[in-house]
Coordinates of C-alpha atoms (C1' of nucleotides) in Angstrom, one line a residue:
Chain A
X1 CA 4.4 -5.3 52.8
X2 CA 4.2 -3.5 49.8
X3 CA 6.5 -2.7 46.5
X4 CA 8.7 0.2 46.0
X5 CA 6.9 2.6 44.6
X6 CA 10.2 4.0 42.6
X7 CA 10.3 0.5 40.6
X8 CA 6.9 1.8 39.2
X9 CA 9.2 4.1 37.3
X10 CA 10.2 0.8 35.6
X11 CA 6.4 1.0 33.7
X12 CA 6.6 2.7 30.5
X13 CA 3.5 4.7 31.3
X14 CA 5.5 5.7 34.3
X15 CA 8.5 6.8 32.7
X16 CA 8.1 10.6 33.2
X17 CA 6.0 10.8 36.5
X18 CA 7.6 12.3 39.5
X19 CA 8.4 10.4 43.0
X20 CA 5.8 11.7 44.3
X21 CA 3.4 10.4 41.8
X22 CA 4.4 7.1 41.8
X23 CA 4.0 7.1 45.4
X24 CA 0.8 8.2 45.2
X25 CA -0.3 5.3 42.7
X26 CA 2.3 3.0 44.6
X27 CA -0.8 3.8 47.9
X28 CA -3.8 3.7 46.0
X29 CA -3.0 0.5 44.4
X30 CA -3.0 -3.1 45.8
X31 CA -1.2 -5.6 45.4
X32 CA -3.2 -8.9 44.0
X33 CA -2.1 -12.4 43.6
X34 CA -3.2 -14.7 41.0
X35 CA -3.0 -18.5 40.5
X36 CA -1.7 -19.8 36.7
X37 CA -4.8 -19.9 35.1
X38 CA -6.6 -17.6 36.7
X39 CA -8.2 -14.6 35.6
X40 CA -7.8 -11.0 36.3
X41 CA -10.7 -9.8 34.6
X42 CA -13.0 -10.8 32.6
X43 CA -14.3 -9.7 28.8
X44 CA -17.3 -7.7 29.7
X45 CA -16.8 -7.0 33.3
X46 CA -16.3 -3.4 34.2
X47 CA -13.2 -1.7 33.7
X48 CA -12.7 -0.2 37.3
X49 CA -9.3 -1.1 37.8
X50 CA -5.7 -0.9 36.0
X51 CA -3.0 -3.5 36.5
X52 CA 0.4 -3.4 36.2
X53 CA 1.9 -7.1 36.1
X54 CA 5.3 -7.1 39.2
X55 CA 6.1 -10.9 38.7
X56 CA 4.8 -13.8 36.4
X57 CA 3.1 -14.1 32.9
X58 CA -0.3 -13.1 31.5
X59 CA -1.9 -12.9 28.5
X60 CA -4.7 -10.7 26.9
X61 CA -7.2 -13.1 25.2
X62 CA -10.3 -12.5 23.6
X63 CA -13.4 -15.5 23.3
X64 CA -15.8 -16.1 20.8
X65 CA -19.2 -17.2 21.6
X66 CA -18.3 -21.1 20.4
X67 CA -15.1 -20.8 22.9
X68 CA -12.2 -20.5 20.3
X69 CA -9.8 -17.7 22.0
X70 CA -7.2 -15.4 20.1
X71 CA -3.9 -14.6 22.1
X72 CA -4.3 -10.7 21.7
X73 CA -0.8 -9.6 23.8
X74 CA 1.2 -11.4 26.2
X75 CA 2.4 -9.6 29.3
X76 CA 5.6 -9.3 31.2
X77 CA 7.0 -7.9 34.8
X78 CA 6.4 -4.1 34.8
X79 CA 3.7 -3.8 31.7
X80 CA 0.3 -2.0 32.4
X81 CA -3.0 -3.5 31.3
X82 CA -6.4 -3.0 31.5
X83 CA -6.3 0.7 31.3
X84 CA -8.8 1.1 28.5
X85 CA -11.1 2.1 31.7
X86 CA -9.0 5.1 32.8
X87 CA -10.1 6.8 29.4
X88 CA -13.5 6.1 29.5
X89 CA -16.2 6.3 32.2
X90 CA -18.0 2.8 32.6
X91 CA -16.3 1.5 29.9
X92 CA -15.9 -2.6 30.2
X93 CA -12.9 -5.1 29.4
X94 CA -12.4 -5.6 25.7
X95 CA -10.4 -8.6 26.8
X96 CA -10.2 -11.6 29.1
X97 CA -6.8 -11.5 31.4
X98 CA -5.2 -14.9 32.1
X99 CA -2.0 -15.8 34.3
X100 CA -0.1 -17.8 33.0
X101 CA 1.6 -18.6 35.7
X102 CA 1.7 -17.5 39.5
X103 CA 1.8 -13.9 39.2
X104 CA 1.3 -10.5 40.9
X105 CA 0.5 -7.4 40.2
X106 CA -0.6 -4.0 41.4
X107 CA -4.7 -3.3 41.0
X108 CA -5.0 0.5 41.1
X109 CA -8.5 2.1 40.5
X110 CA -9.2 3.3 37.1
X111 CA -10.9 6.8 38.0
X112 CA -7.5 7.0 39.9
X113 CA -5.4 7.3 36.9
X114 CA -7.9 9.4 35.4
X115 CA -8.0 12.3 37.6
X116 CA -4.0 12.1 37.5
X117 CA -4.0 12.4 33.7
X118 CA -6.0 15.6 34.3
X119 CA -3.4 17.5 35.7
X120 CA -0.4 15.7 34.4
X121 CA -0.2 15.8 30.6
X122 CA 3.0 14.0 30.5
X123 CA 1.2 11.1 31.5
X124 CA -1.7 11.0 28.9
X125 CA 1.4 11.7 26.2
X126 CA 3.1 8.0 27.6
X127 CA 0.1 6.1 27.9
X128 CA -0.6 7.2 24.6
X129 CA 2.3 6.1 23.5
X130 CA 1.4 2.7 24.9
X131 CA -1.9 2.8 22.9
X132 CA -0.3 3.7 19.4
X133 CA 2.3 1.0 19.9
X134 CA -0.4 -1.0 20.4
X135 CA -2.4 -0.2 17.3
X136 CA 0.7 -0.5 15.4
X137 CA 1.1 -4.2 16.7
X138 CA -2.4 -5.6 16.2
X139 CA -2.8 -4.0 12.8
X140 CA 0.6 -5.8 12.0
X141 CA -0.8 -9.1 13.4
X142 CA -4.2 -8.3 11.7
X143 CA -2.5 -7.8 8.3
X144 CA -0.6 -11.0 8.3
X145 CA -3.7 -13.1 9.1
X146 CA -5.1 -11.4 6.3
X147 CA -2.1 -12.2 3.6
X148 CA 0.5 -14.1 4.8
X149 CA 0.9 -18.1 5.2
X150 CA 0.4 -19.9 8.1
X151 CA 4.5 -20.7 8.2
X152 CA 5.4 -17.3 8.5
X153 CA 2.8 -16.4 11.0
X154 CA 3.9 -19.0 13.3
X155 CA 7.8 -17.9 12.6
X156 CA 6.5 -13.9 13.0
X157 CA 4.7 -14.8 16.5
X158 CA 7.9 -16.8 17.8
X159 CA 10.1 -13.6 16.7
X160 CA 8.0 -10.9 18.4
X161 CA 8.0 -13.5 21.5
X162 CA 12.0 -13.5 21.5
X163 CA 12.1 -9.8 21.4
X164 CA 9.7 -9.1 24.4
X165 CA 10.0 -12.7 26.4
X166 CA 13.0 -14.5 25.4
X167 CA 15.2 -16.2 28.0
X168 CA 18.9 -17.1 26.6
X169 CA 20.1 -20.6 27.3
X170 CA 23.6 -21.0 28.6
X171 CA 24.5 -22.0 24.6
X172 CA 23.4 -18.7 23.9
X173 CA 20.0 -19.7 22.4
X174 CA 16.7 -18.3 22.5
X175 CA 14.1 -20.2 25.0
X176 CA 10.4 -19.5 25.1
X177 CA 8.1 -21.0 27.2
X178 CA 4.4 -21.7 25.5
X179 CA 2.4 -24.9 24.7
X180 CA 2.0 -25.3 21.1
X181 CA -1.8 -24.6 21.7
X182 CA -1.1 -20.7 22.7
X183 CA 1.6 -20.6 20.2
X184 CA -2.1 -21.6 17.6
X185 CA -3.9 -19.2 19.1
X186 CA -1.4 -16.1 18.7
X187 CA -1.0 -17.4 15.0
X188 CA -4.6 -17.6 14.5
X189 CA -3.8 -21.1 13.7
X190 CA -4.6 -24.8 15.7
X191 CA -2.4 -26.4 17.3
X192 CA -1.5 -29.4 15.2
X193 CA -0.4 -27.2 12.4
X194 CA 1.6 -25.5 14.9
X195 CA 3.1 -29.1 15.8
X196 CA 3.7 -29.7 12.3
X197 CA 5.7 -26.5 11.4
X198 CA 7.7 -27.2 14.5
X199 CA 8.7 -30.6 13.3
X200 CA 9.7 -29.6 10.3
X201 CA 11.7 -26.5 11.9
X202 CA 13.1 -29.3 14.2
X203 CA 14.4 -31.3 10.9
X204 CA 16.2 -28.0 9.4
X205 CA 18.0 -27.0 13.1
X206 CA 16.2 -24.0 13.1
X207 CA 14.4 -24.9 16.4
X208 CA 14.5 -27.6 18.9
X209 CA 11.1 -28.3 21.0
X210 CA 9.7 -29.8 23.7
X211 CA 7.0 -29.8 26.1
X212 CA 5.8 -26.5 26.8
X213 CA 9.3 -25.1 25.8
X214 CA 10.9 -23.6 22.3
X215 CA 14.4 -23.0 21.6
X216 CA 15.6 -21.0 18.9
X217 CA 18.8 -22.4 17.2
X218 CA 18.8 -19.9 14.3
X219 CA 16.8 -16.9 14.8
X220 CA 18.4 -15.7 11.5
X221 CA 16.5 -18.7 9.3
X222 CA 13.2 -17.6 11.0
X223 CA 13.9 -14.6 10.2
X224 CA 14.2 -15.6 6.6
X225 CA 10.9 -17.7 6.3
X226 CA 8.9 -14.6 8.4
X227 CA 10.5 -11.9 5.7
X228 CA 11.2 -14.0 2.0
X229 CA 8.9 -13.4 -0.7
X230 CA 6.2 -16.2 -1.6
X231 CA 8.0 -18.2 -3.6
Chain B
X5 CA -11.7 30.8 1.9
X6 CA -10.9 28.7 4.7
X7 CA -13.8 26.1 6.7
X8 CA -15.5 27.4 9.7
X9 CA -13.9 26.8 12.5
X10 CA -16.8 25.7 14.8
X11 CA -17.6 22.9 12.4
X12 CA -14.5 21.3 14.0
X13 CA -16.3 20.8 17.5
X14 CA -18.0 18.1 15.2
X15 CA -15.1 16.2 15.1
X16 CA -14.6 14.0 18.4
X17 CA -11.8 14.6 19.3
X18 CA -12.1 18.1 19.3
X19 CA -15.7 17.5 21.1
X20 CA -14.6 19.7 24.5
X21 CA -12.6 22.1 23.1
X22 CA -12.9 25.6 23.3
X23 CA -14.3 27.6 20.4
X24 CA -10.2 29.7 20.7
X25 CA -9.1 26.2 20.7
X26 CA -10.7 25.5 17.3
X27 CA -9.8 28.7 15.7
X28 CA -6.4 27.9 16.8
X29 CA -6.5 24.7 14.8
X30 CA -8.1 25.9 12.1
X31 CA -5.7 28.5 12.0
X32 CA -3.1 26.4 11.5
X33 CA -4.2 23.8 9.0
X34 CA -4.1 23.8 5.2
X35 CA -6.8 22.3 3.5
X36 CA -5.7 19.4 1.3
X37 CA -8.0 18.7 -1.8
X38 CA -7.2 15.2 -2.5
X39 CA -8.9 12.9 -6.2
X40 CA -10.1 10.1 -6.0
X41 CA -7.3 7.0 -6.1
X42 CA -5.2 9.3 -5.1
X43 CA -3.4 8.9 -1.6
X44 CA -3.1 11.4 1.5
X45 CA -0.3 9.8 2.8
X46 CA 1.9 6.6 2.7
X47 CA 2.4 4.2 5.2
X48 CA 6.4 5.0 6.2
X49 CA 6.2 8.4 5.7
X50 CA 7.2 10.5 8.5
X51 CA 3.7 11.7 10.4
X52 CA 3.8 15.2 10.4
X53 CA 0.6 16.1 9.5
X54 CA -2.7 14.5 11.1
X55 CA -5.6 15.0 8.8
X56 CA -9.5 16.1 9.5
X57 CA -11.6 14.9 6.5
X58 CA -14.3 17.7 5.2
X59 CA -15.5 16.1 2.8
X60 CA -15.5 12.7 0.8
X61 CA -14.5 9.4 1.6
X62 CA -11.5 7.8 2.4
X63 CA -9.8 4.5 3.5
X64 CA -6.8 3.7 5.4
X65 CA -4.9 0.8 4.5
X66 CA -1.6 -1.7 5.1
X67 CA -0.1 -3.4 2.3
X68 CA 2.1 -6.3 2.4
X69 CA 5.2 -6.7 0.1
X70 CA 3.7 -8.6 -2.4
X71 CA 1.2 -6.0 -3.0
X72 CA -1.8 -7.0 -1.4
X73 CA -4.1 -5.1 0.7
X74 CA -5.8 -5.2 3.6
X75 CA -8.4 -2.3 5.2
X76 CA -8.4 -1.3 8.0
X77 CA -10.5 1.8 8.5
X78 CA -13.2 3.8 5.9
X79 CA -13.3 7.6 7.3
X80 CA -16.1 9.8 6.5
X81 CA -16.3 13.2 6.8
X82 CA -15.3 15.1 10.0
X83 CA -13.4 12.1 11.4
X84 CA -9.5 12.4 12.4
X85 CA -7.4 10.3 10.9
X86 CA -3.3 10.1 11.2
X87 CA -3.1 11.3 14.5
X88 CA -0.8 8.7 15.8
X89 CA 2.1 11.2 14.9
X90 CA 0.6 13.7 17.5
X91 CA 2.0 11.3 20.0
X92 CA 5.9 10.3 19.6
X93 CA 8.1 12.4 17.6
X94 CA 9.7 11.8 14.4
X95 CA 6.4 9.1 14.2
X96 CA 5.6 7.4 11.2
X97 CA 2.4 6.3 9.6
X98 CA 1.6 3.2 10.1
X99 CA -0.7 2.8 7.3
X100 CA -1.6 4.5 3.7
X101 CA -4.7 6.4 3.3
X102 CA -6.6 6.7 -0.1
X103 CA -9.0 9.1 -1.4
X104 CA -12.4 6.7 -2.2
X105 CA -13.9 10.0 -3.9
X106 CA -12.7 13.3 -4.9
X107 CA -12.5 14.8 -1.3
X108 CA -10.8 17.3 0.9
X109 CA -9.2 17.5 4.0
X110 CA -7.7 19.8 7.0
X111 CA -3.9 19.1 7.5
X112 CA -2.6 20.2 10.4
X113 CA 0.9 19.6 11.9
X114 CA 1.1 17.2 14.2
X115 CA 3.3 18.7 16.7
X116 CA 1.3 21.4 17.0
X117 CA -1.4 18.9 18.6
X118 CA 0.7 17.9 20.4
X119 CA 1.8 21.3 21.8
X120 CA -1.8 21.7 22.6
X121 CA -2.1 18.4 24.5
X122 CA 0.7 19.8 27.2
X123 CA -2.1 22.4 28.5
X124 CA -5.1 20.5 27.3
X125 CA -6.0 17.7 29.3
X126 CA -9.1 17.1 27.8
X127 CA -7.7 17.1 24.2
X128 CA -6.0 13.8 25.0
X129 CA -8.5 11.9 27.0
X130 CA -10.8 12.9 24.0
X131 CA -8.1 11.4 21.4
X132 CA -7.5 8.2 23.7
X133 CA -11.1 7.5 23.9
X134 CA -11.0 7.7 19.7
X135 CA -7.8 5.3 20.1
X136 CA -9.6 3.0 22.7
X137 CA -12.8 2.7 20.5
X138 CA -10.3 2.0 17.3
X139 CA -8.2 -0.8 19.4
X140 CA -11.5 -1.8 20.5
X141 CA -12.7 -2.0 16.5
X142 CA -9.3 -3.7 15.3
X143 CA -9.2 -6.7 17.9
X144 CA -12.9 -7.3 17.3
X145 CA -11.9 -7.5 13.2
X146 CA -8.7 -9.5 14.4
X147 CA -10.8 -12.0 15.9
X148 CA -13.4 -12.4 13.2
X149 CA -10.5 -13.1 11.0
X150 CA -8.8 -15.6 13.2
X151 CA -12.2 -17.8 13.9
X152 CA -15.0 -17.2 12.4
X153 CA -15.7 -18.1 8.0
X154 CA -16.4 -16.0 5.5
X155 CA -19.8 -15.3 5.2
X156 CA -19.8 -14.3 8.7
X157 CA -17.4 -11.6 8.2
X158 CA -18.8 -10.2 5.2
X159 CA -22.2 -10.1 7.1
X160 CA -20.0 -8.0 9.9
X161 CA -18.6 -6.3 7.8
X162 CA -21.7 -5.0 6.2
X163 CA -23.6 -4.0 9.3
X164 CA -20.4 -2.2 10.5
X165 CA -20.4 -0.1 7.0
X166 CA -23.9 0.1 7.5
X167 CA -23.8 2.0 11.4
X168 CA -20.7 4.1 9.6
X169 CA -21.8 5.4 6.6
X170 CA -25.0 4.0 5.8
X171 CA -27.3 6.4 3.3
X172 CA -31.4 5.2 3.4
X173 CA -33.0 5.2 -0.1
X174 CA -36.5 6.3 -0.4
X175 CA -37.8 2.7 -0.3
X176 CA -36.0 3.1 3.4
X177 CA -33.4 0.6 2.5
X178 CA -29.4 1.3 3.2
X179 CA -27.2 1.5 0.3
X180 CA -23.3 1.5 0.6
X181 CA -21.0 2.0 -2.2
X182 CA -18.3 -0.4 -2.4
X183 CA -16.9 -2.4 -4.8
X184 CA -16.4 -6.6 -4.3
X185 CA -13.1 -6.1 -4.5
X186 CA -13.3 -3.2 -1.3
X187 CA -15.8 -5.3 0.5
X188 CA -13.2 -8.0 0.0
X189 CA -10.1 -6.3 1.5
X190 CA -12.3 -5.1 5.0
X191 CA -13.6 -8.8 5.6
X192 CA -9.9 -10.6 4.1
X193 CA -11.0 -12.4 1.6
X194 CA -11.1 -12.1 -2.1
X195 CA -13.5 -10.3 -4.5
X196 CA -14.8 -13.7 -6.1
X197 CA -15.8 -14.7 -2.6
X198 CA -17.7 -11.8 -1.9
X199 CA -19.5 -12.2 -5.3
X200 CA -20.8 -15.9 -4.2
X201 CA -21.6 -14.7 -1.0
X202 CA -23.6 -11.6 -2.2
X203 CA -25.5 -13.7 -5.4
X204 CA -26.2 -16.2 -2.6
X205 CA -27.6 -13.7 -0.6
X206 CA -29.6 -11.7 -3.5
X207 CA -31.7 -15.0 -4.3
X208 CA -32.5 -15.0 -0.1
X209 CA -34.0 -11.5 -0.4
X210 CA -31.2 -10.0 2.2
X211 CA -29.3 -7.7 -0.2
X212 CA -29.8 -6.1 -3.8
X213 CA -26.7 -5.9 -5.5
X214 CA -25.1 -3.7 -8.3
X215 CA -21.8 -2.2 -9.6
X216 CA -20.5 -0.5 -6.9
X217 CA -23.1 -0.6 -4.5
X218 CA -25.3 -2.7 -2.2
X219 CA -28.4 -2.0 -0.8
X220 CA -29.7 -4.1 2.5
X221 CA -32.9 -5.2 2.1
X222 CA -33.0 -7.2 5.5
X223 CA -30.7 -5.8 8.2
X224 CA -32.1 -8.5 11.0
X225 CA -31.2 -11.4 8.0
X226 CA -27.6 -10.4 8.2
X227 CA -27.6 -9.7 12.0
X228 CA -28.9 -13.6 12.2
X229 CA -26.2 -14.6 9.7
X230 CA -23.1 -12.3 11.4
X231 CA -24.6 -13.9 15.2
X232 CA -25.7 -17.6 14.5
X233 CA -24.0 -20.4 16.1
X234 CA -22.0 -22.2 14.0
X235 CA -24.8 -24.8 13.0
Chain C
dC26 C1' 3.0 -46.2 38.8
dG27 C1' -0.8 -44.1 37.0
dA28 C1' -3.4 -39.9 35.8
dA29 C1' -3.4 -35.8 33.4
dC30 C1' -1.9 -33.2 30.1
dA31 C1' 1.1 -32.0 26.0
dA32 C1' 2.8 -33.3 21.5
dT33 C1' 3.0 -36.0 17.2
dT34 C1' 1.4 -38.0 13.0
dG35 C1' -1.6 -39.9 9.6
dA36 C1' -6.0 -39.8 7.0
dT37 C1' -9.7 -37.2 5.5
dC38 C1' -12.5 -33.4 4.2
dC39 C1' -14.0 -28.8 3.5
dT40 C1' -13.6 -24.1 2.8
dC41 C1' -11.8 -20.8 -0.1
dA42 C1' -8.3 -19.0 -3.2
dT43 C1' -7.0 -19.0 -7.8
dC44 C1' -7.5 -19.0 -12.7
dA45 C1' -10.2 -18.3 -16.8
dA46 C1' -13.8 -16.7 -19.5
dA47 C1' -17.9 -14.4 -20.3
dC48 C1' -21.0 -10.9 -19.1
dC49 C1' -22.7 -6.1 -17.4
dT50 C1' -22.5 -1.3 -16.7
dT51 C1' -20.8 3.2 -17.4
dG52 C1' -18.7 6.8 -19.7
dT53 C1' -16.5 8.6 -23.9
dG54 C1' -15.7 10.0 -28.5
dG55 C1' -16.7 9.8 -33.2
Chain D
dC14 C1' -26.8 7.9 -30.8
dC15 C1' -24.1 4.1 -31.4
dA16 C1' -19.7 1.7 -30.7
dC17 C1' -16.2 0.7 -28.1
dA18 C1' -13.1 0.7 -24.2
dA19 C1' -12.4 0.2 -19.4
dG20 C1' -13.4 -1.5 -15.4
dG21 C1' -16.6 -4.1 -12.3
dT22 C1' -19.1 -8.5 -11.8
dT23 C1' -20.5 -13.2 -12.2
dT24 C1' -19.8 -18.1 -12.5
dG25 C1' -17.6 -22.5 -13.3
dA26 C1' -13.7 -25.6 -12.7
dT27 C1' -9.8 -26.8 -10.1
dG28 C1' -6.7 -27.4 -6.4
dA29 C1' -4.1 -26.3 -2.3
dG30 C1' -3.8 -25.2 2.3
dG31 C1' -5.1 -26.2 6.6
dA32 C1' -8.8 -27.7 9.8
dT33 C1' -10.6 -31.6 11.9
dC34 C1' -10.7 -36.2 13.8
dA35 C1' -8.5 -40.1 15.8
dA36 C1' -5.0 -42.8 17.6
dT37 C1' -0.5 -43.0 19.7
dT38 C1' 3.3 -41.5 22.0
dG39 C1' 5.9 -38.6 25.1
dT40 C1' 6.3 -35.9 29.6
dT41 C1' 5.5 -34.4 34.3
dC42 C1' 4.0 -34.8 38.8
dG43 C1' 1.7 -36.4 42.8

DNA sequence: CGAACAATTGATCCTCATCAAACCTTGTGG
DNA sequence: CCACAAGGTTTGATGAGGATCAATTGTTCG
């Protein structure tokens, strides 16, 4: 039992690739299933396959030697990763891959997607496209660790997580679903002054928290503390 | 009087192409003589020229609202740099980049790269690997910022400069030339900071310090300080 | 119910940013 | 050739923003 390959179409890599293609990748791929909290792949091992996440959550995370991690990209249904290898030959993972929860996804060999890309310049163009958007997001993220307050790090990180994860409540609110110890580390922050913010949020019905779990009352007001001026 | 083609093969990117290929480009760019301070383009601008630097020094760089900078990249000479609009159309740059020193510069449009990508494979595995290695660069710097202090930066910084753009002296020490207040921007923290750090450093032996310059006197010091454990 | 894990909150401390003032270095013009 | 201006650097004093530690309180699940 396998996937249809046409839902690969769904991948933005995949966007432009003919039927055909996709059933080619579709065969040489297989399908892998991971536990919450498991790993994909490791920082440092070798880069021989791509992924392309079907169901679940994952994140991109990178370790330092002392063990404190940085949330690098979190991953939904239908987004590639860990095709830095398909460029390069023996290249390794710059980044750890973590479910977070049950998830699968389709493994597909590296040099695979390589020797497509060499006859099918529409596909380089996309997954290019996917590496500058990239860029753009991480510099983004880098330049805010660099000059912003903590406040409007944690407000920035909740409002890119609404716009590629968010699930609407029936009241027509914004629900996330992240401890406040992987909301630290995509703020490059800890986890009590996470806590902290969200308190005070809580007191000013911007947000409304629990275990595991963020709601959004007033995306507009984060908004407002991610964009206004230091005063 | 236009730059020899061939001395494009120098540039990565442009590693495998053919020597038509080159002529092609060179063909079509305009060389750009840029002063010192003095910008080749602005972040927000639409990205219709991607730039090969001939000569000189430059730096690309975001700036928040309230002025402040961060740096993201130094380019020396025959490195690309702005290629990002190559990839999507109507693209816009995603960063500012400044002359350090009087320098100059092949614009070329960036469409016509990518009309040259839809028959040349190699032309944009060759510009993914740059991206990779940049994405690669910018996480690394992203998590630096996020965990480690300081001094540890600054020392990473450093070395990086050093493997970039290093020049020996005759004593066969490596002098950069930066300002505190550069230094300070490409490790996120502030010129006074990089003083302390540097005087501190002086009175150890590592470095030698003067206006606009720094000369390692003891690369294995500031490997040991940018690797160390946290004592 | 109890164990494991997540979140909260207070107290404390440390690293750096910030501000201010003085000091160097370099280049320019009289 | 000296004086001065402009810009880079150093250093001290001060304070704020968060990290860290510790203790307690929720929450979920077997």
């Amino acid at each position: 039992m396998s996937i249809d390959p046409l839902k690969l179409r769904q991948v933005s890599v995949f966007q432009n690739a003919t039927d055909d293609d996709l059933g080619l990748i579709a065969q040489h791929g297989i399908e892998r299933s991971i536990e919450e909290g498991e790993f994909f792949f490791f920082q440092g091992d070798p880069a021989t396959y791509f992924y392309v996440l079907i169901s679940g959550r994952a994140k991109l995370m990178q370790m330092n030697p002392t063990g404190q991690q940085v949330n690098l990209r979190t991953i939904s249904a239908w987004q590639m990763f860990g095709a830095l290898g398909a460029v390069r030959e023996h290249a390794i993972y710059p980044a750890s891959a973590q479910a977070l929860e049950h998830s699968t996804a389709l493994a597909v060999k590296s040099e695979y997607l390589h020797e497509l890309m060499q006859t099918r310049p529409y596909l380089s163009i996309d997954l290019m496209k996917l590496m500058t958007g990239y860029i753009q997001e991480i510099q983004e993220c880098y330049r805010e660790l660099a000059t912003e307050k903590v406040e409007r790090r944690i407000a920035r990180a909740l409002l890119r997580l609404t716009s590629q994860m968010g699930v609407k409540t029936q009241q027509g609110y914004i629900e996330l679903a992240f401890t406040r110890q992987e909301l630290a580390e995509m703020s490059g922050t800890t986890l009590y002054t996470v806590s902290r913010v969200m308190s005070e949020w809580e007191k000013h019905g911007l947000v409304e928290s629990g275990r595991e779990r963020v709601v959004i009352r007033n995306p507009h007001g984060l908004v407002q503390i991610a964009e206004e001026s230091n005063e």
